[in-house]
Tab-separated table of N, CA and C in Angstrom:
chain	number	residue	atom	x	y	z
A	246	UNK	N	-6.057	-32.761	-14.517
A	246	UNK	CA	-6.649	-31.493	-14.865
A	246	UNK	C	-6.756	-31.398	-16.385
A	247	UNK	N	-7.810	-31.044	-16.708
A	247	UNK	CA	-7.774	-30.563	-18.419
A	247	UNK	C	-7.359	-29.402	-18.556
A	248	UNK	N	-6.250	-29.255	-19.521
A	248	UNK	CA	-5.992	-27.866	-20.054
A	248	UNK	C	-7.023	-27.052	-20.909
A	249	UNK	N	-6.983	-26.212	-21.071
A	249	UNK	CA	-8.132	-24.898	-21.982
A	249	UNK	C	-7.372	-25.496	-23.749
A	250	UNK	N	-6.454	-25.982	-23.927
A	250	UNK	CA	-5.586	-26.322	-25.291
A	250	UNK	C	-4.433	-27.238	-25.201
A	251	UNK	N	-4.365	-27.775	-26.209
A	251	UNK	CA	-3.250	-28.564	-26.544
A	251	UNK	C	-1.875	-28.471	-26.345
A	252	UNK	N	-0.372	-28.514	-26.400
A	252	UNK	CA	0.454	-27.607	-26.228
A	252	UNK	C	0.943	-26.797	-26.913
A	253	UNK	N	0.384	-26.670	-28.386
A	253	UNK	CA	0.479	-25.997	-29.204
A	253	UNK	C	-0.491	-25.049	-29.308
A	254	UNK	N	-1.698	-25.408	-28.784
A	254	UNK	CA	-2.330	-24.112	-28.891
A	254	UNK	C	-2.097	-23.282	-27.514
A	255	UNK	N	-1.609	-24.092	-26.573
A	255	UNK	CA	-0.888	-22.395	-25.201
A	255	UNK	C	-0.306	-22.367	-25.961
A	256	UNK	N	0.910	-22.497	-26.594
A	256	UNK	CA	1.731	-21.591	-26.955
A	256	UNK	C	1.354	-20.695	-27.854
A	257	UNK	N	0.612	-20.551	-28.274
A	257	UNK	CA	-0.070	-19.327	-28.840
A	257	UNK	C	-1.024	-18.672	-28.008
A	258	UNK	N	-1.345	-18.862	-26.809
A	258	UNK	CA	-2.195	-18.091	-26.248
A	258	UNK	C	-1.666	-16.754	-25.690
A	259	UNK	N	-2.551	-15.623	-25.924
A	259	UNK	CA	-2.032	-14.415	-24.935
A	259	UNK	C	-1.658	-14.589	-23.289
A	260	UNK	N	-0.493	-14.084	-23.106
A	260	UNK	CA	0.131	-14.160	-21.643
A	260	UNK	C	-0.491	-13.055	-21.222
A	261	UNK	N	-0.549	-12.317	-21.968
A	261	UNK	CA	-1.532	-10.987	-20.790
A	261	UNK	C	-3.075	-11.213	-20.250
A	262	UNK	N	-3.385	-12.154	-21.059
A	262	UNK	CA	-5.337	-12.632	-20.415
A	262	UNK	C	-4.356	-13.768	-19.594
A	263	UNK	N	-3.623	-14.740	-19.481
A	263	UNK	CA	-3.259	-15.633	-18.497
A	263	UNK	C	-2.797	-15.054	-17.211
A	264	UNK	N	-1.905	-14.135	-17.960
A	264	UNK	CA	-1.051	-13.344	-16.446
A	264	UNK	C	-2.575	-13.224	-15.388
A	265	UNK	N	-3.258	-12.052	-16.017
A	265	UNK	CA	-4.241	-11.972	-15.497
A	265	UNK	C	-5.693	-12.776	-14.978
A	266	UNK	N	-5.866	-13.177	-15.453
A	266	UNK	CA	-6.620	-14.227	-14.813
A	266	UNK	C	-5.473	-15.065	-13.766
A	267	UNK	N	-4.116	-15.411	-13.564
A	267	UNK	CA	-3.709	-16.222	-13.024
A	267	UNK	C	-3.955	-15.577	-11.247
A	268	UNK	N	-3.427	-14.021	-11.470
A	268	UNK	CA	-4.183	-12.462	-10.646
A	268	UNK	C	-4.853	-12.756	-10.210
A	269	UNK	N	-6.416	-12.335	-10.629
A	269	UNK	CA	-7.435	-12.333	-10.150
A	269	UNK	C	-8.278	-13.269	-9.413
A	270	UNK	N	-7.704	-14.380	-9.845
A	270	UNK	CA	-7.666	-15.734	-9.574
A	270	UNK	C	-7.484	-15.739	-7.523
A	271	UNK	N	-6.113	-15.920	-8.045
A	271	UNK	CA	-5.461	-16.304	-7.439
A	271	UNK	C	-5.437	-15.096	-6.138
A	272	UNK	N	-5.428	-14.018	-6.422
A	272	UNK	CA	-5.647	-12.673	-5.547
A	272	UNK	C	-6.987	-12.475	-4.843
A	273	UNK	N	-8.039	-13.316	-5.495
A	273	UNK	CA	-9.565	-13.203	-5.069
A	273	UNK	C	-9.147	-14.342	-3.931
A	274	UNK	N	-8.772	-15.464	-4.320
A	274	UNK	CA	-8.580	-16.219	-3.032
A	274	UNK	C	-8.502	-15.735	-1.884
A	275	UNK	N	-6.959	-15.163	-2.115
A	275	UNK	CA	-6.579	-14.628	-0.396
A	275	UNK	C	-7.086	-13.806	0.169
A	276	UNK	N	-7.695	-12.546	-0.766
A	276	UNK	CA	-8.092	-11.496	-0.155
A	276	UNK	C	-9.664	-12.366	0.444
A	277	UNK	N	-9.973	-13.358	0.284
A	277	UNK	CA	-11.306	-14.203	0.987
A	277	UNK	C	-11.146	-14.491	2.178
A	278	UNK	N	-9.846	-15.141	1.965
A	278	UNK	CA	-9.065	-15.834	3.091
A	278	UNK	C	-8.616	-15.098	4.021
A	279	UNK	N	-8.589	-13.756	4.021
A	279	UNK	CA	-8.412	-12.669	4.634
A	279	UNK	C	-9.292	-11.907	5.351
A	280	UNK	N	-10.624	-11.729	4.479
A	280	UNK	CA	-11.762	-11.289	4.902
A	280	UNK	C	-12.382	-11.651	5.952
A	281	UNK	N	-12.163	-13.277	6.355
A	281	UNK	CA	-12.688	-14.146	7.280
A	281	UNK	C	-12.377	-13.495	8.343
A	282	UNK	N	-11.073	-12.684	8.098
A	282	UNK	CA	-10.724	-12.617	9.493
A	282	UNK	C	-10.895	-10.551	9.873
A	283	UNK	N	-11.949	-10.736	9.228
A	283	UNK	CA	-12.109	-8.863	8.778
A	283	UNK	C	-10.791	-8.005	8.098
A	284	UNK	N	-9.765	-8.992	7.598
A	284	UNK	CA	-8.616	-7.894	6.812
A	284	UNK	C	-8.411	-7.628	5.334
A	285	UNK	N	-8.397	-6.772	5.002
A	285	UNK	CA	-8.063	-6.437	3.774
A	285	UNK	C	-6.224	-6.301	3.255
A	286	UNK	N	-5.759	-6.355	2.075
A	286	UNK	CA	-4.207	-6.801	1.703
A	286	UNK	C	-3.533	-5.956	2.916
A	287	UNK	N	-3.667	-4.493	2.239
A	287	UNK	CA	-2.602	-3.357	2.856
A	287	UNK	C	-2.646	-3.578	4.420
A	288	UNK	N	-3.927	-3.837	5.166
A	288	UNK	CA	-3.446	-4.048	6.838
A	288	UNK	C	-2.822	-5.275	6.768
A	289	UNK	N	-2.996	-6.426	6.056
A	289	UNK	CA	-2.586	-7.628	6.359
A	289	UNK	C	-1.044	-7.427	6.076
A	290	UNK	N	-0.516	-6.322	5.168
A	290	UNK	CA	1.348	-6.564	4.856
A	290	UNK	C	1.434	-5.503	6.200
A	291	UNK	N	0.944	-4.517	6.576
A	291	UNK	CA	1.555	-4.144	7.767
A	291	UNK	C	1.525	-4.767	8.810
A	292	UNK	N	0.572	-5.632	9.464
A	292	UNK	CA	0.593	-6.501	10.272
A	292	UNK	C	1.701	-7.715	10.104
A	293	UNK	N	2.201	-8.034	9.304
A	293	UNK	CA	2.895	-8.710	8.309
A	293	UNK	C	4.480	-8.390	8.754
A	294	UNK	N	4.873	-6.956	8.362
A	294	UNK	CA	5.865	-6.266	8.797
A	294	UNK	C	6.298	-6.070	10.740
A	295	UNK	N	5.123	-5.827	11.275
A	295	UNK	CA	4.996	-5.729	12.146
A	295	UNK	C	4.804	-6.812	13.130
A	296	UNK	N	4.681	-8.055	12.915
A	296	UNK	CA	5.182	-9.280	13.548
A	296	UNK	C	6.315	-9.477	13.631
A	297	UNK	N	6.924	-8.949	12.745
A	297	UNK	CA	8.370	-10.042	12.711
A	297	UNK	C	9.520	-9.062	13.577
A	298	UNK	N	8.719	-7.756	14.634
A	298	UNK	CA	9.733	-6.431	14.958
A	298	UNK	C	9.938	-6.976	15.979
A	299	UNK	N	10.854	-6.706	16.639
A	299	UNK	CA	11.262	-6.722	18.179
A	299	UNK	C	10.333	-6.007	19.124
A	300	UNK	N	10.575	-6.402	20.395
A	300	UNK	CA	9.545	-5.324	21.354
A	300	UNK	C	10.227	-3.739	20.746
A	301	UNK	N	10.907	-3.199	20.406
A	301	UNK	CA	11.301	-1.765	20.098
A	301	UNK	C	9.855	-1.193	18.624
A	302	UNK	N	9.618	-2.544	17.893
A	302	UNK	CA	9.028	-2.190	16.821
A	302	UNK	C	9.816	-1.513	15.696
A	303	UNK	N	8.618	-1.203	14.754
A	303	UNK	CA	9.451	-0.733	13.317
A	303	UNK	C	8.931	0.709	13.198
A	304	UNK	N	9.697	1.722	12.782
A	304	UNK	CA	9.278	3.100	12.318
A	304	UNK	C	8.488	2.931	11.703
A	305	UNK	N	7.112	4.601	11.606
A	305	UNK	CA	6.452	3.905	10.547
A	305	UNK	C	6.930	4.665	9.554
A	306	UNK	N	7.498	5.166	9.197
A	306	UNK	CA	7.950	5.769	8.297
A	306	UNK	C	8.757	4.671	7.151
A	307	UNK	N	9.620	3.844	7.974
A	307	UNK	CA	10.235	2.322	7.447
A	307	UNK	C	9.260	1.263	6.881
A	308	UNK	N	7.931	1.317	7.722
A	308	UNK	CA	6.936	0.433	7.276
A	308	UNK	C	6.109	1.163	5.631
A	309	UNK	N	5.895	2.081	6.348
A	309	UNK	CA	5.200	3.170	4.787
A	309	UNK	C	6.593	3.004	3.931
A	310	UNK	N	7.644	3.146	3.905
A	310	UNK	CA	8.210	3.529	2.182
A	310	UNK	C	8.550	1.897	1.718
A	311	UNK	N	8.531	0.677	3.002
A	311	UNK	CA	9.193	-0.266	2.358
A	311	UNK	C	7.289	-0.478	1.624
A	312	UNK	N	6.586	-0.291	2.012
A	312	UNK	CA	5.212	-1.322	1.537
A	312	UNK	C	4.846	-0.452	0.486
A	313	UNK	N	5.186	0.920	0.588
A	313	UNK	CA	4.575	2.099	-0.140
A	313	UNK	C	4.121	1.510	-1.744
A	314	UNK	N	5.273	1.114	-2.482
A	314	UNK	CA	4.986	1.145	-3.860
A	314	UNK	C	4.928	-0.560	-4.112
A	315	UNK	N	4.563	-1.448	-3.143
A	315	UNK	CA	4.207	-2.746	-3.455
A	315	UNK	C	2.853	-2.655	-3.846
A	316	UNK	N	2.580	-3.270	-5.091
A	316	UNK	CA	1.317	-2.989	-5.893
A	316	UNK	C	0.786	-1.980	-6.040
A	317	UNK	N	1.318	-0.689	-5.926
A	317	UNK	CA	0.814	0.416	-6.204
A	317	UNK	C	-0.503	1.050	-4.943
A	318	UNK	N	-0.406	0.862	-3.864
A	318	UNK	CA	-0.505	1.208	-2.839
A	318	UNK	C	-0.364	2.329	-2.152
A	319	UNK	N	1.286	2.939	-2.751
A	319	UNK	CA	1.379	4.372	-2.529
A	319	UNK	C	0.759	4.889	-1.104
A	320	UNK	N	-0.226	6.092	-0.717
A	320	UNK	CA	-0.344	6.318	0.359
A	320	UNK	C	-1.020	6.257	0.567
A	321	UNK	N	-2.246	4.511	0.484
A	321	UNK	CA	-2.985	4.419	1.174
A	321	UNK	C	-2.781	3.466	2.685
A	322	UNK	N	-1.613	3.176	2.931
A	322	UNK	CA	-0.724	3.139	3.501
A	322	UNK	C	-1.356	3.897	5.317
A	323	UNK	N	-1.820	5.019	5.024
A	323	UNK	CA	-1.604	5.800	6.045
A	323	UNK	C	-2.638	5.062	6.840
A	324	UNK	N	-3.543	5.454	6.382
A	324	UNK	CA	-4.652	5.400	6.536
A	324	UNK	C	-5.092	4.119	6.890
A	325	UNK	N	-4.377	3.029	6.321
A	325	UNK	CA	-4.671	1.735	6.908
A	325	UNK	C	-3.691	1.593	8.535
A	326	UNK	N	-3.151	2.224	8.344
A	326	UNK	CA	-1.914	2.179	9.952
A	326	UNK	C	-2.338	2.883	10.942
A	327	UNK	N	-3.306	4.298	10.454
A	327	UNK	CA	-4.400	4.779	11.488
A	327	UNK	C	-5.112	3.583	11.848
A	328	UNK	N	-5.605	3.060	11.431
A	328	UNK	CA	-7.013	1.958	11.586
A	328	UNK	C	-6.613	0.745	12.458
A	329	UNK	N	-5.315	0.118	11.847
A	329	UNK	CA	-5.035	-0.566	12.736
A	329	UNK	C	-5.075	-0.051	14.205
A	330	UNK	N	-4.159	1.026	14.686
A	330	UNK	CA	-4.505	1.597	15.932
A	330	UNK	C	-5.583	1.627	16.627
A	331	UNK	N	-6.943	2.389	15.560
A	331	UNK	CA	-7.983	2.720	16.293
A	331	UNK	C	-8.499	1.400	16.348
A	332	UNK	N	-8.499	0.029	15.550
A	332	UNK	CA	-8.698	-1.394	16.020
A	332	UNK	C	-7.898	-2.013	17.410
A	333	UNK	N	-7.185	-1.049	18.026
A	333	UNK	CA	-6.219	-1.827	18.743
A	333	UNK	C	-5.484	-2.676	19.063
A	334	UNK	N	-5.260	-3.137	17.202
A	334	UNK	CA	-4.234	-4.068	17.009
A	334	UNK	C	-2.819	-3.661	16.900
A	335	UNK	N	-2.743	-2.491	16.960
A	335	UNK	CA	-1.166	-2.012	17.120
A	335	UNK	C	-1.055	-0.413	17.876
A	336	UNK	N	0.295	-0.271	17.770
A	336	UNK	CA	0.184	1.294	18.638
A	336	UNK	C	1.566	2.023	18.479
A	337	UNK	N	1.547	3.010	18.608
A	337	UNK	CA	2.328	4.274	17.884
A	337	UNK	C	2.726	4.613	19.004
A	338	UNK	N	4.173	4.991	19.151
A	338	UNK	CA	4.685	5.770	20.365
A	338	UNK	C	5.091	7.299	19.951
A	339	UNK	N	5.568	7.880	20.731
A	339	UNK	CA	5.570	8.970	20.665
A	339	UNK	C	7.154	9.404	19.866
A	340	UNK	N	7.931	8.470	19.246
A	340	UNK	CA	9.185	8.695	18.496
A	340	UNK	C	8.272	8.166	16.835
A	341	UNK	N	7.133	7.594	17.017
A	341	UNK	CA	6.330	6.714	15.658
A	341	UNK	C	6.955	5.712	15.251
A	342	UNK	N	7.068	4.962	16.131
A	342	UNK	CA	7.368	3.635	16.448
A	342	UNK	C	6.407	2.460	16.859
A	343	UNK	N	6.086	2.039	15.612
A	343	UNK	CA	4.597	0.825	16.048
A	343	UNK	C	5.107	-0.653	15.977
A	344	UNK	N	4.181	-0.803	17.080
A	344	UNK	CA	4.029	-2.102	17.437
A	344	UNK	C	3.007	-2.801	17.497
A	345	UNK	N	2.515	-4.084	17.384
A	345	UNK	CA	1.471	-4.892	17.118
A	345	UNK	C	0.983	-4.979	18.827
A	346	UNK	N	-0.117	-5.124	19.059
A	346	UNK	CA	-0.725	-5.262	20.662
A	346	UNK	C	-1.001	-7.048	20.404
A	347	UNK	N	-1.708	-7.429	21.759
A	347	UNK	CA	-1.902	-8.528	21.836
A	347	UNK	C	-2.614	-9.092	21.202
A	348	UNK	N	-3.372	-8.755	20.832
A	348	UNK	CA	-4.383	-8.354	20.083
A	348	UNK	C	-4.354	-8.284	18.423
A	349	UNK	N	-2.987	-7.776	18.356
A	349	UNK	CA	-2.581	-7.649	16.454
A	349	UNK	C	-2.059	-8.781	16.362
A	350	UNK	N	-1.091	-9.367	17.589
A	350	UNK	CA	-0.571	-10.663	17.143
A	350	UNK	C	-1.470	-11.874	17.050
A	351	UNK	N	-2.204	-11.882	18.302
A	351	UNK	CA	-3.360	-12.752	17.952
A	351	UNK	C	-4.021	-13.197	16.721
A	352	UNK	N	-4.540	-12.127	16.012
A	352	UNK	CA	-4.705	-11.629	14.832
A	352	UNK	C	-3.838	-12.190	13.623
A	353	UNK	N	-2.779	-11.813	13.757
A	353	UNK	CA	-2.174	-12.326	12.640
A	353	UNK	C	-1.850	-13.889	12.693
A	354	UNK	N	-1.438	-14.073	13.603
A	354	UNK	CA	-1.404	-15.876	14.009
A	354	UNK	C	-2.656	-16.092	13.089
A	355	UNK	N	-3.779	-15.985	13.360
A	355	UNK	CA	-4.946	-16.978	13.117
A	355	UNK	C	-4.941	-16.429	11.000
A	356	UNK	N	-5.046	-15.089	11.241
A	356	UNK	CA	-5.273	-15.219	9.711
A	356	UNK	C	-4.040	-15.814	8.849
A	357	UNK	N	-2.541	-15.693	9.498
A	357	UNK	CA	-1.315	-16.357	8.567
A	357	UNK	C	-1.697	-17.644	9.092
A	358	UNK	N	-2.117	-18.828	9.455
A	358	UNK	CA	-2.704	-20.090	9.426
A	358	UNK	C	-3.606	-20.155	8.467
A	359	UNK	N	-4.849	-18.882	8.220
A	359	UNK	CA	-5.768	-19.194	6.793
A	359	UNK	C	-5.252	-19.175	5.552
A	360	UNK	N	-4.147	-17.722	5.428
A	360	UNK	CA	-3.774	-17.688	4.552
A	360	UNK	C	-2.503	-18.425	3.957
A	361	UNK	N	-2.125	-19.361	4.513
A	361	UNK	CA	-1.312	-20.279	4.319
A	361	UNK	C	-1.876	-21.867	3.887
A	362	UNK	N	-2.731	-22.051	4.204
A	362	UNK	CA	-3.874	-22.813	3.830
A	362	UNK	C	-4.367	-22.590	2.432
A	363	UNK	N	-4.909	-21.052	2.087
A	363	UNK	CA	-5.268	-20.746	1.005
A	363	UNK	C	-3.980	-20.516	-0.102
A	364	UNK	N	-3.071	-20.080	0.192
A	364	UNK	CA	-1.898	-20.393	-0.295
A	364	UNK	C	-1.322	-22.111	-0.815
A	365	UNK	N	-1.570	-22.537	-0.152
A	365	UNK	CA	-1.506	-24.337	-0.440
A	365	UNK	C	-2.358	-24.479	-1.482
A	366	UNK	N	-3.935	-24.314	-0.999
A	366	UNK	CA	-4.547	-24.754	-1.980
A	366	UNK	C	-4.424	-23.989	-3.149
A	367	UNK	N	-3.526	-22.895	-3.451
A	367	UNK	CA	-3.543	-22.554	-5.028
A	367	UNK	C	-2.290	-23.437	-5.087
A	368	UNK	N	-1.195	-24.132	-4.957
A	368	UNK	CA	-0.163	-24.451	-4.728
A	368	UNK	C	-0.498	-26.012	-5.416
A	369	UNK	N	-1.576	-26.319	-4.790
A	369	UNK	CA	-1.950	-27.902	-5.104
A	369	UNK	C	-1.496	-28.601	-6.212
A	370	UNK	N	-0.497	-29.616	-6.176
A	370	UNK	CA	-0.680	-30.193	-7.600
A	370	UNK	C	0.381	-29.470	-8.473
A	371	UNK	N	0.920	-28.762	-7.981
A	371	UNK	CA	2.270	-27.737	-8.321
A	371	UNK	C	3.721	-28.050	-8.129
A	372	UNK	N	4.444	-28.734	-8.292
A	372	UNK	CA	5.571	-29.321	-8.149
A	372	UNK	C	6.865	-27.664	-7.615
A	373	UNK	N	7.527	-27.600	-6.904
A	373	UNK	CA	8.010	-26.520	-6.478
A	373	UNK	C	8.591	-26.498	-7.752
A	374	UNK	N	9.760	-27.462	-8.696
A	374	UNK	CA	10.101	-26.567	-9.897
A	374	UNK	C	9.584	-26.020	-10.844
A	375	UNK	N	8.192	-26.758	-10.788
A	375	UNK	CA	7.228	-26.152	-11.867
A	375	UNK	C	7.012	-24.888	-11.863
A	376	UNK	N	6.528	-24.692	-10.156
A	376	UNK	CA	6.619	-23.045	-9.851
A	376	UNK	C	7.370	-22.487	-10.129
A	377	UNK	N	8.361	-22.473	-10.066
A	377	UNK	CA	9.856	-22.061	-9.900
A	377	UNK	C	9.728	-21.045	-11.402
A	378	UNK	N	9.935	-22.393	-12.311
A	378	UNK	CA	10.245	-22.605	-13.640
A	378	UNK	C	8.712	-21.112	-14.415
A	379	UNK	N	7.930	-21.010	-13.651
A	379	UNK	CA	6.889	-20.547	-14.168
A	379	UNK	C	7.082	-18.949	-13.732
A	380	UNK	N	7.896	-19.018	-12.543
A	380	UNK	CA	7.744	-17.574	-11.989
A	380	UNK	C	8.949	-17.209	-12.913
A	381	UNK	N	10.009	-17.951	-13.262
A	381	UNK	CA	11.094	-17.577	-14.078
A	381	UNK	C	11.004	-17.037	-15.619
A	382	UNK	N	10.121	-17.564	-15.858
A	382	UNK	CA	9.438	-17.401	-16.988
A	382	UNK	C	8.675	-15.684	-16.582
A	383	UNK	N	7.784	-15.016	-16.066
A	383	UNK	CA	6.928	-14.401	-16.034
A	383	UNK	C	8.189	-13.328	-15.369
A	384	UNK	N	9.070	-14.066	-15.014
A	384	UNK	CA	10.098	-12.381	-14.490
A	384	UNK	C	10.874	-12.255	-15.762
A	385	UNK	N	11.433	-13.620	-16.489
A	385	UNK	CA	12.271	-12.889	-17.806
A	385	UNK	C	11.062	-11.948	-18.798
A	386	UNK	N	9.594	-12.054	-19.116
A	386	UNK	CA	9.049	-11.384	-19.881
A	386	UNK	C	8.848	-10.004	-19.487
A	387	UNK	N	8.829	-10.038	-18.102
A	387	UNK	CA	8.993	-8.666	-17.079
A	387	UNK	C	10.258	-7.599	-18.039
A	388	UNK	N	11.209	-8.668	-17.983
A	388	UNK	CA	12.392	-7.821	-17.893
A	388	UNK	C	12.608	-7.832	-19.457
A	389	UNK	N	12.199	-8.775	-20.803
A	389	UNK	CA	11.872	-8.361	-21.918
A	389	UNK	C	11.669	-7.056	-22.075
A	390	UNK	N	10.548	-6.735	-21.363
A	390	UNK	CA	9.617	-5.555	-21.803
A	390	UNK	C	10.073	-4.252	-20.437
A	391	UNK	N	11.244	-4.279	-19.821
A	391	UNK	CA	11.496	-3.374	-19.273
A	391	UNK	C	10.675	-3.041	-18.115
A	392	UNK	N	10.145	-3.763	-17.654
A	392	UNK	CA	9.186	-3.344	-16.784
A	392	UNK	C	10.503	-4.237	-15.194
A	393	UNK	N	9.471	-3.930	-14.366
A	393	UNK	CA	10.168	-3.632	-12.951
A	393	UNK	C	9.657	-4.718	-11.818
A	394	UNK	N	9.549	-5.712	-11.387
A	394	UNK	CA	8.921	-6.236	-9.999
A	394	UNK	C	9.791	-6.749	-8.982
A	395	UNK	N	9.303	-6.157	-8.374
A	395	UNK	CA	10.444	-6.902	-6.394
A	395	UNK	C	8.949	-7.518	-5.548
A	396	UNK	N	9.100	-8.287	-5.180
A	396	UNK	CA	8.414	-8.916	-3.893
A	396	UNK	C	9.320	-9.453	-2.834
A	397	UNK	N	9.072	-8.750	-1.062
A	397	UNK	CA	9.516	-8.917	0.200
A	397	UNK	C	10.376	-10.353	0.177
């Protein structure tokens, strides 16, 4: 691969145009890889959540506050958990207790096979410590600057 600079000139490059582009990048992928399968992020983390429940399922109240403030999402939340329903990929009982239908699991099977795929291919050529070493990097500047990130 050719780099954009030498190693002296990244190290002078802005991390905030890299951070970002590494984003948009990398975020345009999946949400592609997603699309294929008609989903957008926020149904894909509740579907997400909602695979891994027992036949009892997960509150949604548990599903809304854990996903609530992942990427700033907040309460659009709802509205994607209506939809799933009226898609009949999941279903709400009468305590609000959802569960994925045959139909949601189906669903998620095929798109977590794309998006695991598309996940690889940003991955390519990436040595796991490299990653490692890179995400370590981008959480100590996090925490430089006081700022805050959790991921599931």
């Amino acid at each position: 691969m050719d780099y954009s600079h030498d190693d002296a000139g990244l190290a002078r490059q802005p991390i905030g145009y890299w951070s970002w582009a590494a984003h948009d990048a990398t975020v345009t992928h999946i949400r592609a890889a997603l699309a294929e399968h008609g989903l957008t992020q926020p149904p894909w983390w509740v579907l997400n959540q909602l695979s891994g429940a027992d036949e009892k399922g997960r509150p949604r109240a548990e599903v809304v506050a854990l996903l609530g403030g992942y990427l700033n999402v907040g309460d659009s939340l709802e509205p994607e958990i209506d939809t799933l329903i009226d898609r009949g990929l999941a279903t709400q009982d009468p305590t609000a207790r959802l569960r994925l239908t045959a139909e949601g699991h189906a669903l998620h099977a095929v798109a977590l096979e794309r998006v695991s795929r598309a996940s690889a291919e940003i991955h390519a050529g990436i040595p796991d410590e490299d990653f490692v070493a890179a995400l370590k990097v981008l959480q100590r500047m996090i925490h430089n600057v006081g700022g805050t990130a959790w991921h599931h």
